[in-house]
Short mmCIF file of C-alpha atoms and ligand atoms in Angstrom, two decimals:
data_model
loop_
_atom_site.label_atom_id
_atom_site.label_comp_id
_atom_site.label_asym_id
_atom_site.label_seq_id
_atom_site.Cartn_x
_atom_site.Cartn_y
_atom_site.Cartn_z
CA MET Z 617 59.99 163.23 96.76
CA THR Z 618 58.18 166.55 96.92
CA CYS Z 619 59.69 169.77 97.60
CA ALA Z 620 58.68 173.28 99.57
CA PRO Z 621 57.49 175.93 96.95
CA ASP Z 622 59.74 178.55 96.59
CA ALA Z 623 59.28 182.35 96.33
CA THR Z 624 59.08 182.34 92.71
CA ILE Z 625 56.59 179.56 92.19
CA LEU Z 626 54.15 181.39 94.73
CA ALA Z 627 54.52 184.51 93.08
CA ALA Z 628 53.72 182.86 89.68
CA LEU Z 629 50.70 181.35 91.11
CA GLU Z 630 49.57 184.52 92.96
CA ARG Z 631 49.99 186.31 89.51
CA ARG Z 632 48.22 183.63 87.56
CA LEU Z 633 44.98 183.22 90.04
CA GLY Z 634 44.55 186.72 91.40
CA PRO Z 635 43.22 187.61 94.99
CA LYS Z 636 40.08 185.49 94.33
CA GLY Z 637 42.06 182.51 93.89
CA PHE Z 638 45.49 182.59 95.91
CA THR Z 639 45.92 183.26 99.76
CA ARG Z 640 48.36 182.64 102.23
CA ASP Z 641 46.37 184.21 105.12
CA ALA Z 642 46.47 181.89 108.09
CA ALA Z 643 42.99 182.82 108.90
CA ALA Z 644 41.36 182.18 105.44
CA MET Z 645 43.30 178.77 105.39
CA GLU Z 646 42.74 177.67 109.08
CA PRO Z 647 38.97 176.14 108.33
CA TRP Z 648 40.37 173.74 105.72
CA LEU Z 649 43.54 172.14 107.13
CA SER Z 650 41.45 170.34 109.53
CA ASP Z 651 39.48 167.00 108.97
CA TRP Z 652 35.69 167.27 109.34
CA ARG Z 653 36.09 165.29 112.55
CA GLY Z 654 38.68 167.60 113.97
CA ARG Z 655 40.89 164.55 114.42
CA VAL Z 656 43.69 165.38 111.73
CA HIS Z 657 45.34 168.97 111.63
CA GLY Z 658 47.88 169.88 108.95
CA ALA Z 659 49.36 172.64 107.25
CA ALA Z 660 49.75 174.37 103.45
CA ALA Z 661 51.83 176.64 101.83
CA ALA Z 662 49.01 178.58 100.18
CA LEU Z 663 45.42 178.20 99.23
CA LEU Z 664 44.54 177.93 95.53
CA SER Z 665 41.06 178.55 94.55
CA PRO Z 666 40.82 178.15 90.98
CA ALA Z 667 37.95 179.53 88.71
CA ASN Z 668 38.32 177.30 85.84
CA THR Z 669 39.80 174.42 84.36
CA ASP Z 670 42.65 176.57 82.84
CA GLU Z 671 43.71 177.74 86.30
CA VAL Z 672 43.78 174.32 87.27
CA GLN Z 673 45.93 173.13 84.50
CA ALA Z 674 48.40 176.42 85.25
CA ILE Z 675 48.47 175.35 88.97
CA VAL Z 676 49.46 171.10 87.97
CA GLN Z 677 51.90 172.36 85.46
CA LEU Z 678 53.65 175.08 87.90
CA ALA Z 679 53.90 172.49 90.59
CA ALA Z 680 54.97 169.58 88.35
CA ALA Z 681 57.84 171.69 87.29
CA ALA Z 682 58.88 172.70 90.68
CA ARG Z 683 57.62 169.33 92.22
CA VAL Z 684 55.37 170.53 94.68
CA ALA Z 685 52.70 168.63 96.07
CA ILE Z 686 49.03 169.41 95.89
CA VAL Z 687 46.17 168.01 97.95
CA PRO Z 688 42.79 168.59 96.05
CA GLN Z 689 39.62 169.38 98.34
CA GLY Z 690 36.00 169.66 97.54
CA GLY Z 691 33.60 170.06 100.81
CA ASN Z 692 36.16 168.80 103.19
CA THR Z 693 33.70 166.02 104.65
CA SER Z 694 36.07 163.41 104.14
CA MET Z 695 35.46 160.43 106.95
CA VAL Z 696 39.14 159.37 106.45
CA ALA Z 697 40.94 163.04 106.39
CA GLY Z 698 41.75 162.47 102.54
CA ALA Z 699 41.51 166.41 101.77
CA THR Z 700 43.79 167.38 104.86
CA PRO Z 701 47.52 168.31 104.11
CA SER Z 702 50.46 166.69 106.32
CA THR Z 703 51.76 168.97 108.83
CA SER Z 704 54.94 169.67 106.79
CA GLY Z 705 53.16 172.86 105.17
CA ASN Z 706 54.90 172.07 101.99
CA ALA Z 707 51.88 171.40 100.12
CA LEU Z 708 49.34 173.38 97.71
CA LEU Z 709 45.66 173.18 99.29
CA LEU Z 710 43.55 173.33 95.91
CA SER Z 711 40.10 174.06 96.59
CA LEU Z 712 37.41 173.46 94.01
CA ARG Z 713 34.90 175.57 95.69
CA ARG Z 714 34.87 178.22 92.88
CA MET Z 715 34.36 175.89 90.20
CA ASN Z 716 30.54 175.56 90.83
CA ALA Z 717 28.68 175.86 87.56
CA ILE Z 718 26.44 173.40 86.23
CA ARG Z 719 27.39 173.73 82.84
CA ALA Z 720 24.27 171.52 80.95
CA LEU Z 721 21.45 169.52 82.02
CA SER Z 722 19.92 167.65 79.25
CA SER Z 723 16.29 165.95 79.87
CA GLU Z 724 17.39 164.08 76.54
CA ASP Z 725 20.30 162.61 77.46
CA ASN Z 726 19.46 162.35 81.14
CA VAL Z 727 22.90 163.85 82.00
CA ALA Z 728 24.06 166.67 83.88
CA VAL Z 729 27.55 168.15 83.37
CA ALA Z 730 28.45 169.65 86.68
CA GLU Z 731 31.44 171.44 87.67
CA ALA Z 732 33.95 169.90 90.56
CA GLY Z 733 32.61 172.35 93.16
CA VAL Z 734 29.03 171.82 92.62
CA ILE Z 735 27.61 170.98 96.01
CA LEU Z 736 25.49 167.80 95.95
CA SER Z 737 22.37 169.56 97.23
CA ASP Z 738 22.57 172.27 94.38
CA LEU Z 739 22.43 169.48 91.93
CA HIS Z 740 19.67 167.89 93.54
CA GLU Z 741 17.57 170.89 93.00
CA ALA Z 742 18.89 171.59 89.47
CA ALA Z 743 18.17 168.00 88.39
CA ALA Z 744 14.46 168.45 89.80
CA GLY Z 745 14.01 171.62 87.77
CA ILE Z 746 13.83 169.49 84.75
CA GLY Z 747 12.10 166.62 86.03
CA ARG Z 748 14.87 164.37 86.54
CA ARG Z 749 16.90 163.74 89.80
CA PHE Z 750 20.54 162.70 90.89
CA PRO Z 751 20.02 159.44 92.86
CA LEU Z 752 22.76 159.48 95.38
CA SER Z 753 22.43 161.18 99.03
CA LEU Z 754 24.19 161.42 101.94
CA GLY Z 755 23.94 163.13 105.19
CA ALA Z 756 26.77 166.06 104.15
CA LYS Z 757 24.89 166.86 101.00
CA GLY Z 758 24.89 170.19 101.79
CA SER Z 759 28.69 170.48 101.87
CA ALA Z 760 30.09 167.56 99.76
CA ARG Z 761 31.17 168.68 96.34
CA ILE Z 762 31.05 166.60 93.17
CA SER Z 763 34.82 166.14 93.07
CA GLY Z 764 34.91 164.93 96.60
CA LEU Z 765 32.01 162.32 95.57
CA ILE Z 766 33.81 161.12 92.63
CA SER Z 767 37.20 160.81 94.37
CA THR Z 768 35.73 158.72 96.88
CA ASN Z 769 32.99 156.82 95.01
CA ALA Z 770 30.84 158.07 97.43
CA GLY Z 771 27.99 155.88 98.25
CA GLY Z 772 24.95 157.05 100.40
CA THR Z 773 21.39 156.05 100.87
CA GLN Z 774 20.20 154.77 97.47
CA VAL Z 775 23.11 152.18 96.56
CA LEU Z 776 20.72 149.52 96.89
CA ARG Z 777 18.95 150.57 93.85
CA PHE Z 778 21.39 152.93 91.86
CA GLY Z 779 24.91 151.88 92.99
CA THR Z 780 27.93 154.29 93.97
CA MET Z 781 29.18 157.21 92.22
CA ARG Z 782 31.18 154.64 89.77
CA ALA Z 783 27.56 153.97 88.19
CA LEU Z 784 26.52 157.46 88.02
CA VAL Z 785 29.56 158.93 86.45
CA VAL Z 786 28.97 159.09 82.58
CA GLY Z 787 32.05 161.07 81.69
CA ILE Z 788 34.88 162.90 83.33
CA GLU Z 789 37.18 166.06 82.81
CA ALA Z 790 40.47 165.91 84.75
CA VAL Z 791 43.76 167.51 84.61
CA LEU Z 792 46.45 164.96 85.01
CA PRO Z 793 49.74 165.15 87.04
CA SER Z 794 51.53 165.91 83.80
CA GLY Z 795 49.32 169.03 83.46
CA GLU Z 796 47.50 167.55 80.63
CA ARG Z 797 43.84 168.11 80.34
CA PHE Z 798 41.87 164.87 79.75
CA ASP Z 799 38.55 165.78 78.03
CA GLY Z 800 36.28 162.88 78.83
CA LEU Z 801 33.24 164.75 79.42
CA SER Z 802 31.20 162.89 76.95
CA ALA Z 803 27.59 161.69 77.51
CA LEU Z 804 28.33 158.11 76.04
CA ARG Z 805 26.79 155.12 77.76
CA LYS Z 806 28.81 152.75 75.69
CA ASP Z 807 32.46 153.30 75.00
CA ASN Z 808 34.62 150.41 74.70
CA ARG Z 809 38.13 152.35 74.05
CA GLY Z 810 40.04 150.27 76.24
CA TYR Z 811 41.20 151.29 79.78
CA ASP Z 812 38.79 153.40 81.24
CA LEU Z 813 40.39 156.49 82.62
CA ARG Z 814 37.13 157.90 84.13
CA GLN Z 815 36.82 154.55 86.27
CA LEU Z 816 40.46 155.19 87.27
CA LEU Z 817 39.98 158.68 88.64
CA ILE Z 818 36.79 157.54 90.67
CA GLY Z 819 37.82 156.49 94.14
CA ALA Z 820 41.44 157.88 93.59
CA GLU Z 821 41.18 160.34 96.37
CA GLY Z 822 43.09 162.90 94.16
CA THR Z 823 46.04 160.76 93.83
CA LEU Z 824 46.00 160.56 89.91
CA GLY Z 825 44.75 163.83 89.07
CA VAL Z 826 42.55 166.76 89.74
CA VAL Z 827 38.85 166.16 88.76
CA THR Z 828 37.24 169.24 87.12
CA ALA Z 829 33.95 168.63 86.09
CA ALA Z 830 31.72 165.42 85.24
CA SER Z 831 28.88 164.26 83.37
CA LEU Z 832 26.10 162.59 85.72
CA ARG Z 833 23.52 160.44 85.18
CA LEU Z 834 19.91 161.35 85.74
CA VAL Z 835 16.94 159.39 86.54
CA PRO Z 836 13.37 160.39 86.35
CA ALA Z 837 12.05 162.17 89.30
CA ILE Z 838 10.59 160.93 91.84
CA GLY Z 839 6.41 160.80 91.32
CA ALA Z 840 5.32 159.49 94.77
CA ARG Z 841 7.29 157.82 97.80
CA ALA Z 842 6.71 156.03 100.70
CA VAL Z 843 8.78 156.45 103.68
CA ALA Z 844 8.50 154.11 106.70
CA TRP Z 845 10.11 153.59 110.03
CA VAL Z 846 10.00 150.14 111.43
CA GLY Z 847 10.85 148.85 115.04
CA LEU Z 848 11.82 145.16 115.11
CA SER Z 849 13.91 142.84 117.39
CA ASP Z 850 16.95 142.09 115.61
CA PRO Z 851 18.93 142.50 112.35
CA HIS Z 852 17.86 138.87 110.86
CA ALA Z 853 14.14 140.03 111.17
CA ALA Z 854 15.52 143.24 109.07
CA LEU Z 855 17.10 141.29 106.20
CA ALA Z 856 13.91 138.85 106.19
CA LEU Z 857 11.91 142.40 105.91
CA LEU Z 858 14.06 143.82 103.09
CA ARG Z 859 13.48 140.37 101.01
CA ARG Z 860 10.10 140.47 101.82
CA LEU Z 861 9.33 144.25 100.86
CA GLU Z 862 11.20 143.63 97.46
CA ALA Z 863 9.63 140.58 96.14
CA GLY Z 864 6.48 142.58 97.09
CA THR Z 865 7.31 145.94 95.13
CA GLY Z 866 9.33 145.24 92.33
CA ASP Z 867 12.33 147.70 92.47
CA ALA Z 868 10.63 150.21 94.55
CA ILE Z 869 12.83 150.10 97.28
CA GLU Z 870 16.03 152.44 97.33
CA SER Z 871 16.88 152.91 100.88
CA PHE Z 872 17.03 150.48 103.81
CA GLU Z 873 18.94 152.02 106.59
CA ALA Z 874 19.06 150.31 109.84
CA MET Z 875 20.10 151.50 113.48
CA PRO Z 876 20.04 150.06 116.62
CA ALA Z 877 18.51 151.59 119.67
CA ASN Z 878 21.49 153.11 121.13
CA VAL Z 879 21.89 154.83 118.03
CA LEU Z 880 18.69 156.40 117.94
CA ALA Z 881 18.97 157.42 121.49
CA MET Z 882 22.46 159.14 120.60
CA VAL Z 883 20.52 161.14 117.54
CA LEU Z 884 17.43 162.05 119.92
CA ARG Z 885 20.34 163.11 122.46
CA HIS Z 886 22.08 165.39 120.49
CA ILE Z 887 20.07 166.92 117.55
CA PRO Z 888 17.59 169.46 118.59
CA GLY Z 889 13.90 169.02 117.23
CA THR Z 890 14.38 165.34 116.63
CA ARG Z 891 11.74 162.72 118.45
CA ALA Z 892 11.16 159.17 118.54
CA PRO Z 893 9.07 157.87 115.56
CA LEU Z 894 7.37 154.94 117.45
CA ALA Z 895 6.26 154.51 121.20
CA GLY Z 896 7.89 151.63 123.10
CA ASP Z 897 11.49 150.47 122.70
CA HIS Z 898 12.75 148.66 119.89
CA ALA Z 899 16.30 147.00 119.62
CA TRP Z 900 16.60 147.50 116.09
CA ASN Z 901 14.91 150.24 113.81
CA VAL Z 902 14.58 150.46 110.04
CA LEU Z 903 14.20 153.54 107.59
CA ILE Z 904 12.81 152.28 104.45
CA GLU Z 905 12.07 154.36 101.29
CA ALA Z 906 10.07 153.21 98.37
CA THR Z 907 9.69 155.52 95.17
CA ALA Z 908 7.92 155.47 92.08
CA PRO Z 909 8.26 157.62 89.03
CA ALA Z 910 5.29 159.94 87.87
CA GLY Z 911 2.80 157.69 86.57
CA ALA Z 912 3.66 154.40 88.26
CA PRO Z 913 1.28 153.54 91.48
CA ASP Z 914 2.00 155.19 94.71
CA PRO Z 915 4.46 152.96 96.75
CA VAL Z 916 2.43 154.08 100.07
CA GLU Z 917 -0.42 151.33 99.77
CA ALA Z 918 2.06 148.44 99.10
CA ILE Z 919 4.16 149.48 101.68
CA THR Z 920 1.54 149.92 104.16
CA ALA Z 921 -0.07 146.36 103.56
CA LEU Z 922 3.53 144.76 103.24
CA LEU Z 923 4.34 146.37 106.84
CA ALA Z 924 0.89 145.42 107.99
CA GLU Z 925 1.42 141.72 106.90
CA ALA Z 926 4.82 141.55 108.29
CA ALA Z 927 3.47 142.92 111.78
CA GLY Z 928 0.69 140.08 111.96
CA ASP Z 929 3.25 137.67 111.04
CA GLY Z 930 5.24 138.48 113.99
CA LEU Z 931 8.55 139.84 111.87
CA ILE Z 932 8.12 143.38 112.94
CA GLU Z 933 7.10 144.76 116.06
CA ASP Z 934 5.66 148.32 114.97
CA ALA Z 935 5.54 150.61 112.39
CA ILE Z 936 4.56 154.04 110.72
CA VAL Z 937 4.52 155.48 107.30
CA ALA Z 938 4.92 158.81 106.78
CA THR Z 939 1.58 160.69 105.58
CA SER Z 940 3.05 164.05 104.85
CA GLU Z 941 6.46 165.43 103.36
CA ALA Z 942 7.31 167.02 106.62
CA GLN Z 943 6.82 163.71 108.43
CA ALA Z 944 9.01 161.96 105.63
CA GLU Z 945 11.85 164.50 105.96
CA ALA Z 946 11.54 164.14 110.23
CA LEU Z 947 12.50 160.39 109.82
CA TRP Z 948 14.80 161.04 107.35
CA LYS Z 949 16.77 163.76 109.54
CA LEU Z 950 16.72 160.98 112.28
CA ARG Z 951 19.24 158.72 109.86
CA GLU Z 952 21.35 161.88 108.18
CA SER Z 953 21.96 163.53 111.30
CA ILE Z 954 23.68 160.39 112.99
CA ALA Z 955 27.34 161.12 111.73
CA GLU Z 956 26.72 164.71 113.57
CA ALA Z 957 25.56 162.82 116.78
CA GLU Z 958 28.42 160.75 116.86
CA ARG Z 959 30.75 163.88 116.66
CA GLY Z 960 28.85 164.87 119.36
CA ASP Z 961 29.02 161.84 121.67
CA GLY Z 962 32.72 161.96 121.58
CA PRO Z 963 35.78 159.55 120.15
CA ALA Z 964 35.32 155.85 119.23
CA ALA Z 965 37.12 153.38 117.04
CA LYS Z 966 35.74 153.65 113.65
CA HIS Z 967 35.20 151.47 110.89
CA ASP Z 968 33.41 151.41 107.84
CA ILE Z 969 33.14 148.16 106.46
CA ALA Z 970 31.39 145.79 103.92
CA VAL Z 971 30.25 142.43 104.29
CA PRO Z 972 27.92 140.26 101.91
CA VAL Z 973 24.45 141.47 102.65
CA SER Z 974 23.28 137.94 103.74
CA VAL Z 975 26.33 138.04 106.35
CA VAL Z 976 25.26 141.32 107.75
CA PRO Z 977 22.98 140.20 110.71
CA ASP Z 978 25.39 137.49 111.98
CA PHE Z 979 28.25 140.50 111.67
CA LEU Z 980 26.33 142.47 113.68
CA VAL Z 981 25.69 139.90 116.23
CA GLU Z 982 28.78 138.20 116.64
CA GLY Z 983 31.23 140.88 115.92
CA SER Z 984 29.42 143.37 118.60
CA ALA Z 985 29.64 140.21 120.86
CA ALA Z 986 33.34 139.27 119.90
CA VAL Z 987 34.47 142.93 120.30
CA GLU Z 988 33.23 143.92 123.69
CA GLN Z 989 34.29 140.57 125.02
CA LYS Z 990 37.75 141.00 123.77
CA PHE Z 991 37.83 144.65 124.65
CA ALA Z 992 36.44 145.02 127.99
CA GLY Z 993 33.65 147.61 128.79
CA SER Z 994 33.71 148.97 125.12
CA ARG Z 995 30.48 149.59 123.26
CA VAL Z 996 29.63 148.79 119.98
CA VAL Z 997 27.56 151.65 117.79
CA ALA Z 998 26.57 149.88 114.78
CA PHE Z 999 24.51 151.49 112.11
CA GLY Z 1000 24.33 151.90 108.22
CA HIS Z 1001 23.31 150.50 104.88
CA LEU Z 1002 21.90 147.20 105.87
CA GLY Z 1003 20.68 146.93 102.39
CA ASP Z 1004 23.93 147.11 100.47
CA GLY Z 1005 25.99 145.64 103.09
CA ASN Z 1006 27.85 148.52 104.57
CA ILE Z 1007 27.97 148.82 108.29
CA HIS Z 1008 29.68 151.91 110.07
CA PHE Z 1009 31.04 150.06 112.98
CA ASN Z 1010 32.18 152.17 115.89
CA VAL Z 1011 33.69 151.10 119.48
CA MET Z 1012 33.19 153.60 122.14
CA ALA Z 1013 35.48 153.50 124.91
CA PRO Z 1014 33.88 152.03 128.60
CA ALA Z 1015 31.74 154.03 130.34
CA GLY Z 1016 33.37 156.28 132.63
CA ALA Z 1017 36.94 156.21 130.69
CA ASP Z 1018 38.18 159.08 129.16
CA GLY Z 1019 37.31 158.48 125.15
CA ARG Z 1020 40.10 160.33 123.57
CA ALA Z 1021 42.99 158.44 125.94
CA TRP Z 1022 41.13 154.81 125.28
CA VAL Z 1023 40.76 155.57 121.29
CA GLU Z 1024 44.59 156.53 121.58
CA ARG Z 1025 45.62 153.82 123.48
CA GLU Z 1026 43.34 150.84 122.21
CA GLY Z 1027 42.14 152.28 118.64
CA PRO Z 1028 44.91 150.26 116.43
CA ALA Z 1029 44.12 147.07 118.31
CA VAL Z 1030 40.38 147.56 117.68
CA ASN Z 1031 40.92 148.50 114.16
CA ALA Z 1032 42.88 145.47 113.41
CA PHE Z 1033 40.48 142.87 115.42
CA VAL Z 1034 37.47 144.47 113.69
CA HIS Z 1035 39.12 144.52 110.40
CA ASP Z 1036 40.56 140.95 110.77
CA PHE Z 1037 36.94 139.90 111.56
CA VAL Z 1038 35.51 141.38 108.57
CA ALA Z 1039 38.23 139.91 106.11
CA ALA Z 1040 37.35 136.45 107.56
CA ARG Z 1041 33.77 136.80 106.07
CA GLY Z 1042 34.84 138.07 102.78
CA GLY Z 1043 34.47 141.88 103.41
CA SER Z 1044 36.21 144.99 103.16
CA LEU Z 1045 37.87 148.08 105.53
CA SER Z 1046 36.60 150.29 103.34
CA ALA Z 1047 32.89 149.92 102.02
CA GLU Z 1048 32.30 153.85 100.78
CA HIS Z 1049 34.86 156.27 102.74
CA GLY Z 1050 37.85 155.38 100.84
CA ILE Z 1051 41.68 154.80 102.62
CA GLY Z 1052 42.58 158.72 102.90
CA GLN Z 1053 45.33 158.98 105.68
CA LEU Z 1054 43.20 157.25 108.61
CA ARG Z 1055 42.79 153.87 107.07
CA LEU Z 1056 46.07 154.29 105.25
CA THR Z 1057 48.07 151.56 107.92
CA GLU Z 1058 45.20 149.01 108.27
CA PHE Z 1059 44.79 149.13 104.27
CA ALA Z 1060 48.68 148.34 103.73
CA ARG Z 1061 48.82 145.50 106.49
CA THR Z 1062 45.74 143.78 104.93
CA ALA Z 1063 45.89 144.54 101.11
CA GLY Z 1064 48.27 141.90 100.10
CA PRO Z 1065 51.27 142.21 97.65
CA VAL Z 1066 49.02 141.70 93.99
CA ARG Z 1067 46.82 144.70 95.27
CA LEU Z 1068 49.30 146.86 96.38
CA GLY Z 1069 51.56 146.32 93.60
CA VAL Z 1070 48.97 147.13 90.86
CA LEU Z 1071 48.03 150.24 92.82
CA ARG Z 1072 51.55 151.30 92.81
CA ALA Z 1073 52.27 150.66 89.15
CA ILE Z 1074 49.02 152.70 88.44
CA LYS Z 1075 50.06 155.62 90.51
CA ASP Z 1076 53.87 155.67 89.08
CA ALA Z 1077 52.41 155.31 85.88
CA LEU Z 1078 50.18 158.54 85.99
CA ASP Z 1079 52.25 160.34 88.85
CA PRO Z 1080 56.02 159.70 88.57
CA LEU Z 1081 56.76 162.44 90.24
CA GLY Z 1082 54.36 161.72 93.31
CA ILE Z 1083 53.05 165.03 93.65
CA MET Z 1084 49.17 164.12 93.57
CA ASN Z 1085 48.08 164.22 97.26
CA PRO Z 1086 50.93 162.24 98.84
CA GLY Z 1087 50.25 160.23 102.10
CA LYS Z 1088 46.80 159.01 101.02
CA LEU Z 1089 45.33 155.78 99.64
CA VAL Z 1090 48.78 154.45 98.36
CA PRO Z 1091 51.00 152.96 101.23
CA PRO Z 1092 54.44 153.82 100.90
CA LEU Z 1093 57.01 151.16 100.21
CA SER Z 1094 58.18 150.16 103.54
C1 FAD F 1415 27.24 163.73 107.91
C2 FAD F 1415 28.35 163.22 106.98
C3 FAD F 1415 27.72 162.08 106.29
C4 FAD F 1415 28.37 161.08 105.59
N1 FAD F 1415 27.61 160.32 105.06
C5 FAD F 1415 28.20 159.50 103.93
C6 FAD F 1415 27.74 158.48 103.26
O1 FAD F 1415 26.72 158.60 103.46
N2 FAD F 1415 28.18 158.07 102.67
C7 FAD F 1415 29.44 158.24 101.76
O2 FAD F 1415 30.04 157.80 100.94
N3 FAD F 1415 30.23 159.26 102.48
C8 FAD F 1415 29.51 160.13 103.34
N4 FAD F 1415 30.02 161.12 104.04
C9 FAD F 1415 31.74 161.04 103.88
C10 FAD F 1415 31.84 162.30 102.77
O3 FAD F 1415 30.41 163.21 102.67
C11 FAD F 1415 32.17 161.76 101.29
O4 FAD F 1415 33.17 160.88 101.34
C12 FAD F 1415 32.33 162.76 100.31
O5 FAD F 1415 32.36 162.07 98.88
C13 FAD F 1415 33.30 163.69 100.23
O6 FAD F 1415 32.88 164.93 99.51
P1 FAD F 1415 33.75 166.24 99.60
O7 FAD F 1415 33.40 167.21 98.54
O8 FAD F 1415 33.64 166.77 101.33
O9 FAD F 1415 35.22 165.82 99.63
P2 FAD F 1415 36.52 166.28 100.26
O10 FAD F 1415 36.37 165.83 101.67
O11 FAD F 1415 37.10 167.30 100.03
O12 FAD F 1415 37.47 165.31 99.57
C14 FAD F 1415 37.51 163.97 99.62
C15 FAD F 1415 38.65 163.07 98.77
O13 FAD F 1415 38.43 163.61 97.68
C16 FAD F 1415 39.67 164.13 96.85
N5 FAD F 1415 39.11 165.29 96.02
C17 FAD F 1415 38.39 166.35 96.34
N6 FAD F 1415 38.15 167.12 95.25
C18 FAD F 1415 38.88 166.37 94.21
C19 FAD F 1415 39.44 166.68 92.87
N7 FAD F 1415 38.67 168.10 92.39
N8 FAD F 1415 39.84 166.08 92.28
C20 FAD F 1415 40.75 164.90 92.90
N9 FAD F 1415 40.55 164.55 94.12
C21 FAD F 1415 39.88 165.38 94.79
C22 FAD F 1415 40.38 164.85 98.16
O14 FAD F 1415 41.68 164.97 98.15
C23 FAD F 1415 40.32 163.74 99.36
O15 FAD F 1415 40.95 162.71 98.98
C24 FAD F 1415 29.56 161.64 105.09
C25 FAD F 1415 30.21 162.63 105.53
C26 FAD F 1415 29.57 163.52 106.58
C27 FAD F 1415 30.37 164.52 107.16
#
């Protein structure tokens, strides 16, 4: 059980952090107390913005001594309200925004050492400056920060080739709930000293400590890329196309993002300056990116030839390959604006599911039909990272209904139906967004006693006072 901070601890924090690092001003705190989608609203006793790891350590030590809850926050783009405090107003909101230095960049180790508050697109730019890149990207790249990406084990659009954050974090520095500092910022590619605290902290959603910096894997910069947009009739054809392109290009394919006609229409409706890439209507669309490092053959020729062959065989209906960087960016904008367009389109019962890649096409067809039959008039809007088996499967209210009221009334039943459908196909109810607050009930319902027991044992071992991000990820004992 955590406590509200008293005047003594608040004064101690204010003294230690100074005016730039401590505020209780309602207007200054307000933007950080709701989640990105504006569904969950919380309150905090103070907003703390430390400038360095020593200050984070001082915060955690004071909080641990007084049993006060800490909610770590990066860019606050969580899709599951993971960085939103409860409404009690007793927690300290700990923002990593000011810790935004890139401490080192090494083209010899192929590693960047970035502080927790570095924004993803700033890391991309810094890596490009030494002829390297950090191969993880997502629609929130201008806001999401390294610590949030680590703490949610973020995925994004290049998982197909480079994996999630778990595959990209080489070392970690963190302050544990005890207030001790874990110095694990090495650039070692091999380190077999038993249990891996780095991997425990990745995906821990702030429940096991505060990540303060990380060593991150870099790969060679892109020498040339082919970005294509393909129209086709169904997701089975899309998967067949992916396997054909992989066979024809080695491991050059790094993104394979699918969206049906209704998602493309939603983007065109809500995002200014976008337009349909192909003439004609296509039930499904796929955005493909293939890359090659400097010195390797440009993938444009191979992708163009393979798509022409696929069109000749009737596998796809139409395609374009971008002929300029501006055109490539315009195609990517259509994909990366989906979350923003959805926000404009209104509430939906949302799901971030994973199934084995081979199951995705059947899941999309059968899952959509099953949901629309069970919940009369509802409409499925499903899109995502087809190449890695992760689909954002969202269910909208029937046309003409009050969307918010419908989601409030039917949402829990829709969630349970979709998650059971996914579980029956060997899938997961959280592919890349984590559990946070919004998936907690469903996670508790479906996780099973062994998974939950291990989760609680790890939490109790590292955070026996329960001060780190309470109410997120770890379901309470019922
Ligand atoms: C437009 C849009 C597109 C998106 N696309 C994708 C996508 O393709 N793939 C994907 O995986 N996600 C996606 N997301 C979700 C989101 O961007 C990611 O979850 C991201 O990793 C969150 O980073 P953040 O810095 O905003 O973290 P926050 O939202 O601030 O926090 C996320 C979690 O991490 C914890 N945390 C933050 N900092 C620390 C720290 N220093 N120490 C310990 N815990 C900490 C928080 O407590 C919280 O539980 C998208 C979001 C948006 C808005």
